[in-house]
PDB file of C-alpha atoms in Angstrom:
ATOM      1  CA  MET A 981     123.127 -20.033 118.256  1.00  0.00           C
ATOM      2  CA  THR A 982     122.029 -21.747 121.455  1.00  0.00           C
ATOM      3  CA  SER A 983     119.228 -20.170 123.439  1.00  0.00           C
ATOM      4  CA  VAL A 984     117.213 -20.503 126.619  1.00  0.00           C
ATOM      5  CA  GLY A 985     114.618 -22.747 125.029  1.00  0.00           C
ATOM      6  CA  ALA A 986     113.222 -22.102 121.583  1.00  0.00           C
ATOM      7  CA  TYR A 987     111.356 -19.135 123.036  1.00  0.00           C
ATOM      8  CA  GLU A 988     114.504 -16.999 123.374  1.00  0.00           C
ATOM      9  CA  ALA A 989     115.509 -17.739 119.773  1.00  0.00           C
ATOM     10  CA  ILE A 990     112.025 -16.752 118.555  1.00  0.00           C
ATOM     11  CA  TYR A 991     112.094 -13.573 120.665  1.00  0.00           C
ATOM     12  CA  ALA A 992     115.573 -12.692 119.380  1.00  0.00           C
ATOM     13  CA  ALA A 993     114.564 -13.213 115.739  1.00  0.00           C
ATOM     14  CA  ILE A 994     111.446 -11.076 115.987  1.00  0.00           C
ATOM     15  CA  THR A 995     113.244  -8.367 117.962  1.00  0.00           C
ATOM     16  CA  ALA A 996     116.185  -8.342 115.537  1.00  0.00           C
ATOM     17  CA  PHE A 997     114.161  -7.898 112.365  1.00  0.00           C
ATOM     18  CA  VAL A 998     110.900  -6.172 113.307  1.00  0.00           C
ATOM     19  CA  ASN A 999     110.762  -2.458 114.073  1.00  0.00           C
ATOM     20  CA  ASP A1000     107.892  -0.117 114.837  1.00  0.00           C
ATOM     21  CA  GLY A1001     105.337  -0.280 112.012  1.00  0.00           C
ATOM     22  CA  ASP A1002     106.781  -3.427 110.414  1.00  0.00           C
ATOM     23  CA  GLU A1003     104.668  -6.507 109.793  1.00  0.00           C
ATOM     24  CA  ALA A1004     105.106 -10.261 110.042  1.00  0.00           C
ATOM     25  CA  VAL A1005     102.856 -12.790 108.362  1.00  0.00           C
ATOM     26  CA  VAL A1006     102.038 -15.774 110.566  1.00  0.00           C
ATOM     27  CA  ILE A1007     100.282 -18.995 109.654  1.00  0.00           C
ATOM     28  CA  GLU A1008      97.614 -19.693 112.254  1.00  0.00           C
ATOM     29  CA  PRO A1009      96.705 -21.120 114.608  1.00  0.00           C
ATOM     30  CA  HIS A1010     100.076 -20.226 116.118  1.00  0.00           C
ATOM     31  CA  PHE A1011     102.159 -20.250 119.298  1.00  0.00           C
ATOM     32  CA  ASP A1012     100.956 -17.387 121.497  1.00  0.00           C
ATOM     33  CA  CYS A1013     104.414 -15.906 122.071  1.00  0.00           C
ATOM     34  CA  TYR A1014     104.624 -14.675 118.466  1.00  0.00           C
ATOM     35  CA  ALA A1015     101.944 -12.057 119.131  1.00  0.00           C
ATOM     36  CA  GLY A1016     103.533 -10.825 122.366  1.00  0.00           C
ATOM     37  CA  ASP A1017     106.990 -10.575 120.804  1.00  0.00           C
ATOM     38  CA  MET A1018     105.577  -8.657 117.841  1.00  0.00           C
ATOM     39  CA  GLU A1019     103.775  -6.262 120.173  1.00  0.00           C
ATOM     40  CA  LEU A1020     106.993  -5.634 122.135  1.00  0.00           C
ATOM     41  CA  SER A1021     108.769  -4.816 118.861  1.00  0.00           C
ATOM     42  CA  GLY A1022     106.036  -2.416 117.748  1.00  0.00           C
ATOM     43  CA  GLY A1023     105.130  -4.641 114.826  1.00  0.00           C
ATOM     44  CA  LYS A1024     101.830  -5.925 113.518  1.00  0.00           C
ATOM     45  CA  LEU A1025     101.027  -9.599 113.095  1.00  0.00           C
ATOM     46  CA  ILE A1026      99.137 -10.441 109.899  1.00  0.00           C
ATOM     47  CA  ARG A1027      97.393 -13.779 110.364  1.00  0.00           C
ATOM     48  CA  VAL A1028      96.718 -16.195 107.532  1.00  0.00           C
ATOM     49  CA  PRO A1029      94.820 -19.308 108.630  1.00  0.00           C
ATOM     50  CA  LEU A1030      95.238 -22.867 107.554  1.00  0.00           C
ATOM     51  CA  ARG A1031      91.822 -23.971 106.311  1.00  0.00           C
ATOM     52  CA  PRO A1032      90.405 -27.489 106.216  1.00  0.00           C
ATOM     53  CA  THR A1033      89.849 -28.938 102.753  1.00  0.00           C
ATOM     54  CA  GLY A1034      87.988 -32.186 102.538  1.00  0.00           C
ATOM     55  CA  ASP A1035      87.988 -34.097 105.796  1.00  0.00           C
ATOM     56  CA  GLY A1036      89.444 -31.655 108.349  1.00  0.00           C
ATOM     57  CA  LYS A1037      90.189 -34.382 110.878  1.00  0.00           C
ATOM     58  CA  TYR A1038      93.322 -35.219 108.861  1.00  0.00           C
ATOM     59  CA  ALA A1039      96.205 -32.749 109.281  1.00  0.00           C
ATOM     60  CA  LYS A1040      97.294 -33.102 105.644  1.00  0.00           C
ATOM     61  CA  ASN A1041      93.937 -31.650 104.539  1.00  0.00           C
ATOM     62  CA  TRP A1042      94.630 -28.267 106.185  1.00  0.00           C
ATOM     63  CA  LYS A1043      95.902 -25.904 103.501  1.00  0.00           C
ATOM     64  CA  LEU A1044      96.825 -22.295 102.867  1.00  0.00           C
ATOM     65  CA  ASP A1045      94.593 -20.356 100.528  1.00  0.00           C
ATOM     66  CA  GLU A1046      97.249 -19.091  98.090  1.00  0.00           C
ATOM     67  CA  GLU A1047      95.362 -15.922  97.181  1.00  0.00           C
ATOM     68  CA  GLU A1048      94.830 -15.052 100.847  1.00  0.00           C
ATOM     69  CA  PHE A1049      98.457 -15.878 101.680  1.00  0.00           C
ATOM     70  CA  GLU A1050      99.939 -13.715  98.938  1.00  0.00           C
ATOM     71  CA  ALA A1051      97.605 -10.805  99.757  1.00  0.00           C
ATOM     72  CA  ALA A1052      99.064 -10.687 103.289  1.00  0.00           C
ATOM     73  CA  PHE A1053     102.485  -9.513 102.015  1.00  0.00           C
ATOM     74  CA  ASN A1054     103.396  -5.888 101.306  1.00  0.00           C
ATOM     75  CA  GLU A1055     106.350  -3.487 101.550  1.00  0.00           C
ATOM     76  CA  ARG A1056     106.127  -3.472 105.388  1.00  0.00           C
ATOM     77  CA  THR A1057     106.417  -7.276 105.680  1.00  0.00           C
ATOM     78  CA  LYS A1058     109.750  -8.271 107.238  1.00  0.00           C
ATOM     79  CA  LEU A1059     109.107 -11.831 108.451  1.00  0.00           C
ATOM     80  CA  LEU A1060     107.068 -14.923 107.759  1.00  0.00           C
ATOM     81  CA  ILE A1061     106.567 -17.025 110.896  1.00  0.00           C
ATOM     82  CA  THR A1062     105.646 -20.627 110.295  1.00  0.00           C
ATOM     83  CA  THR A1063     105.632 -23.917 112.180  1.00  0.00           C
ATOM     84  CA  THR A1064     106.181 -27.381 110.763  1.00  0.00           C
ATOM     85  CA  PRO A1065     105.171 -29.807 112.099  1.00  0.00           C
ATOM     86  CA  HIS A1066     102.348 -27.536 113.087  1.00  0.00           C
ATOM     87  CA  ASN A1067     100.955 -27.318 116.609  1.00  0.00           C
ATOM     88  CA  PRO A1068      98.079 -27.862 117.342  1.00  0.00           C
ATOM     89  CA  ILE A1069      96.852 -29.160 113.978  1.00  0.00           C
ATOM     90  CA  GLY A1070      99.763 -31.521 113.312  1.00  0.00           C
ATOM     91  CA  LYS A1071     100.127 -30.315 109.728  1.00  0.00           C
ATOM     92  CA  MET A1072     103.459 -31.136 108.124  1.00  0.00           C
ATOM     93  CA  PHE A1073     104.047 -28.929 105.119  1.00  0.00           C
ATOM     94  CA  SER A1074     105.061 -30.908 102.054  1.00  0.00           C
ATOM     95  CA  ARG A1075     108.125 -30.028  99.993  1.00  0.00           C
ATOM     96  CA  GLU A1076     105.833 -28.533  97.333  1.00  0.00           C
ATOM     97  CA  GLU A1077     103.978 -26.404  99.891  1.00  0.00           C
ATOM     98  CA  LEU A1078     107.256 -25.159 101.355  1.00  0.00           C
ATOM     99  CA  GLU A1079     108.611 -24.372  97.882  1.00  0.00           C
ATOM    100  CA  TYR A1080     105.509 -22.262  97.266  1.00  0.00           C
ATOM    101  CA  ILE A1081     105.818 -20.494 100.656  1.00  0.00           C
ATOM    102  CA  GLY A1082     109.513 -19.875  99.959  1.00  0.00           C
ATOM    103  CA  SER A1083     108.792 -18.438  96.503  1.00  0.00           C
ATOM    104  CA  VAL A1084     106.384 -15.879  97.983  1.00  0.00           C
ATOM    105  CA  CYS A1085     108.943 -14.891 100.630  1.00  0.00           C
ATOM    106  CA  LYS A1086     111.662 -14.583  97.992  1.00  0.00           C
ATOM    107  CA  LYS A1087     109.414 -12.442  95.798  1.00  0.00           C
ATOM    108  CA  HIS A1088     108.820 -10.029  98.702  1.00  0.00           C
ATOM    109  CA  ASN A1089     112.379 -10.285 100.121  1.00  0.00           C
ATOM    110  CA  VAL A1090     111.067 -11.577 103.460  1.00  0.00           C
ATOM    111  CA  ILE A1091     113.013 -13.472 106.127  1.00  0.00           C
ATOM    112  CA  ILE A1092     111.487 -16.800 107.183  1.00  0.00           C
ATOM    113  CA  LEU A1093     111.324 -17.698 110.882  1.00  0.00           C
ATOM    114  CA  SER A1094     110.653 -21.440 110.810  1.00  0.00           C
ATOM    115  CA  ASP A1095     109.665 -22.855 114.193  1.00  0.00           C
ATOM    116  CA  GLU A1096     110.549 -26.548 113.882  1.00  0.00           C
ATOM    117  CA  VAL A1097     110.520 -27.599 117.535  1.00  0.00           C
ATOM    118  CA  TYR A1098     108.350 -30.634 116.700  1.00  0.00           C
ATOM    119  CA  GLU A1099     110.614 -31.851 113.868  1.00  0.00           C
ATOM    120  CA  ARG A1100     110.976 -35.298 115.465  1.00  0.00           C
ATOM    121  CA  VAL A1101     107.263 -35.776 116.172  1.00  0.00           C
ATOM    122  CA  MET A1102     106.100 -37.575 113.037  1.00  0.00           C
ATOM    123  CA  PHE A1103     103.679 -40.387 112.363  1.00  0.00           C
ATOM    124  CA  ASP A1104     103.126 -42.811 109.522  1.00  0.00           C
ATOM    125  CA  ASP A1105     105.165 -42.045 106.394  1.00  0.00           C
ATOM    126  CA  ASN A1106     105.462 -38.301 106.952  1.00  0.00           C
ATOM    127  CA  GLU A1107     108.751 -36.604 106.109  1.00  0.00           C
ATOM    128  CA  HIS A1108     110.006 -33.483 107.843  1.00  0.00           C
ATOM    129  CA  VAL A1109     111.306 -31.008 105.257  1.00  0.00           C
ATOM    130  CA  ARG A1110     113.268 -27.949 106.399  1.00  0.00           C
ATOM    131  CA  ILE A1111     112.370 -24.887 104.365  1.00  0.00           C
ATOM    132  CA  GLY A1112     115.904 -23.617 105.004  1.00  0.00           C
ATOM    133  CA  GLY A1113     117.257 -26.697 103.217  1.00  0.00           C
ATOM    134  CA  LEU A1114     115.396 -25.982  99.986  1.00  0.00           C
ATOM    135  CA  PRO A1115     117.258 -24.364  97.062  1.00  0.00           C
ATOM    136  CA  GLY A1116     117.671 -20.619  97.561  1.00  0.00           C
ATOM    137  CA  MET A1117     116.106 -20.603 101.028  1.00  0.00           C
ATOM    138  CA  TRP A1118     119.101 -20.954 103.402  1.00  0.00           C
ATOM    139  CA  GLU A1119     120.107 -17.308 103.042  1.00  0.00           C
ATOM    140  CA  ARG A1120     116.681 -16.072 104.188  1.00  0.00           C
ATOM    141  CA  THR A1121     115.718 -18.669 106.803  1.00  0.00           C
ATOM    142  CA  ILE A1122     116.156 -18.876 110.576  1.00  0.00           C
ATOM    143  CA  THR A1123     115.263 -22.368 111.814  1.00  0.00           C
ATOM    144  CA  VAL A1124     114.410 -22.749 115.507  1.00  0.00           C
ATOM    145  CA  GLY A1125     114.657 -26.040 117.405  1.00  0.00           C
ATOM    146  CA  SER A1126     114.249 -27.299 120.965  1.00  0.00           C
ATOM    147  CA  ALA A1127     115.951 -30.046 122.976  1.00  0.00           C
ATOM    148  CA  GLY A1128     112.934 -29.915 125.298  1.00  0.00           C
ATOM    149  CA  LYS A1129     110.563 -31.019 122.553  1.00  0.00           C
ATOM    150  CA  THR A1130     113.015 -33.354 120.813  1.00  0.00           C
ATOM    151  CA  PHE A1131     114.063 -35.257 123.955  1.00  0.00           C
ATOM    152  CA  SER A1132     111.008 -34.630 126.198  1.00  0.00           C
ATOM    153  CA  VAL A1133     113.030 -32.565 128.660  1.00  0.00           C
ATOM    154  CA  THR A1134     111.208 -29.227 128.563  1.00  0.00           C
ATOM    155  CA  GLY A1135     112.625 -28.148 131.925  1.00  0.00           C
ATOM    156  CA  TRP A1136     116.125 -28.069 130.475  1.00  0.00           C
ATOM    157  CA  LYS A1137     115.296 -24.968 128.391  1.00  0.00           C
ATOM    158  CA  ILE A1138     117.803 -25.621 125.607  1.00  0.00           C
ATOM    159  CA  GLY A1139     116.952 -24.235 122.206  1.00  0.00           C
ATOM    160  CA  TRP A1140     118.792 -23.152 119.096  1.00  0.00           C
ATOM    161  CA  ALA A1141     118.581 -21.107 115.943  1.00  0.00           C
ATOM    162  CA  LEU A1142     120.221 -22.180 112.683  1.00  0.00           C
ATOM    163  CA  GLY A1143     120.809 -19.986 109.683  1.00  0.00           C
ATOM    164  CA  PRO A1144     123.324 -17.929 107.763  1.00  0.00           C
ATOM    165  CA  ALA A1145     125.846 -15.913 109.789  1.00  0.00           C
ATOM    166  CA  ASN A1146     124.464 -12.521 108.711  1.00  0.00           C
ATOM    167  CA  LEU A1147     121.046 -13.386 110.207  1.00  0.00           C
ATOM    168  CA  ILE A1148     122.195 -15.345 113.267  1.00  0.00           C
ATOM    169  CA  SER A1149     124.628 -12.586 114.285  1.00  0.00           C
ATOM    170  CA  GLN A1150     121.617 -10.272 114.686  1.00  0.00           C
ATOM    171  CA  LEU A1151     119.927 -12.784 117.021  1.00  0.00           C
ATOM    172  CA  GLN A1152     123.158 -13.102 119.003  1.00  0.00           C
ATOM    173  CA  HIS A1153     123.243  -9.339 119.442  1.00  0.00           C
ATOM    174  CA  VAL A1154     119.693  -9.309 120.835  1.00  0.00           C
ATOM    175  CA  SER A1155     120.457 -12.300 123.057  1.00  0.00           C
ATOM    176  CA  SER A1156     123.589 -10.659 124.480  1.00  0.00           C
ATOM    177  CA  CYS A1157     121.607  -7.523 125.366  1.00  0.00           C
ATOM    178  CA  ALA A1158     118.577  -9.262 126.893  1.00  0.00           C
ATOM    179  CA  PRO A1159     118.898 -10.917 130.297  1.00  0.00           C
ATOM    180  CA  SER A1160     118.301 -14.640 129.834  1.00  0.00           C
ATOM    181  CA  PRO A1161     119.424 -16.774 132.755  1.00  0.00           C
ATOM    182  CA  ARG A1162     120.945 -20.040 131.608  1.00  0.00           C
ATOM    183  CA  PRO A1163     120.159 -23.174 133.609  1.00  0.00           C
ATOM    184  CA  PRO A1164     123.393 -24.050 135.465  1.00  0.00           C
ATOM    185  CA  SER A1165     123.414 -27.628 134.253  1.00  0.00           C
ATOM    186  CA  SER A1166     123.026 -26.832 130.515  1.00  0.00           C
ATOM    187  CA  LYS A1167     126.584 -27.831 129.635  1.00  0.00           C
ATOM    188  CA  ARG A1168     126.234 -31.212 131.365  1.00  0.00           C
ATOM    189  CA  GLN A1169     122.872 -31.780 129.698  1.00  0.00           C
ATOM    190  CA  LEU A1170     124.253 -31.046 126.228  1.00  0.00           C
ATOM    191  CA  LEU A1171     127.187 -33.380 126.883  1.00  0.00           C
ATOM    192  CA  ALA A1172     124.742 -36.096 127.991  1.00  0.00           C
ATOM    193  CA  LEU A1173     122.802 -35.718 124.739  1.00  0.00           C
ATOM    194  CA  SER A1174     125.990 -36.223 122.724  1.00  0.00           C
ATOM    195  CA  ASN A1175     126.701 -39.451 124.619  1.00  0.00           C
ATOM    196  CA  THR A1176     123.505 -41.497 124.609  1.00  0.00           C
ATOM    197  CA  SER A1177     124.998 -44.034 126.980  1.00  0.00           C
ATOM    198  CA  ALA A1178     125.179 -41.254 129.601  1.00  0.00           C
ATOM    199  CA  VAL A1179     121.467 -40.422 129.366  1.00  0.00           C
TER     200      VAL A1179
END
């Protein structure tokens, strides 16, 4: 699904799957819109912080406390909201960390909203791993991306959500019912991105 920036896709996902009294676990610090979208949906945001282990000036040393993370889930939990690469810390979850996060979500039958707008912002030998690409995770994951972040054109407001049809169709329903003005030049901009010689 294409969206007006990543923000619309995030809003649509939260609105589609969170009802009054539901909860979403979020790994913090986090993008401020998650809290506002949860409030609009009548849901409660349960925050689980990344904590520095060892030298906290290195992003890789920020970790989830597994006991704290698992304690955040209950029968009201509908979503996990996560970001990788993480803003502002810069943490890139490893494959092993994402497998663990996915196993907890699977155990509690929770949908994963994976905000991956910084997927192309990597340094050194870091590897971006999509949680939705891990075994058994596609069917429960909505991955959000942004042309603005990827191509440094934030004014274009082009985002997307990837995932299985049964989840994405719910986002499309929300998007079709919520007024979201599309920039008039979006089609030309997308065509330009597909033809790098035109950019």
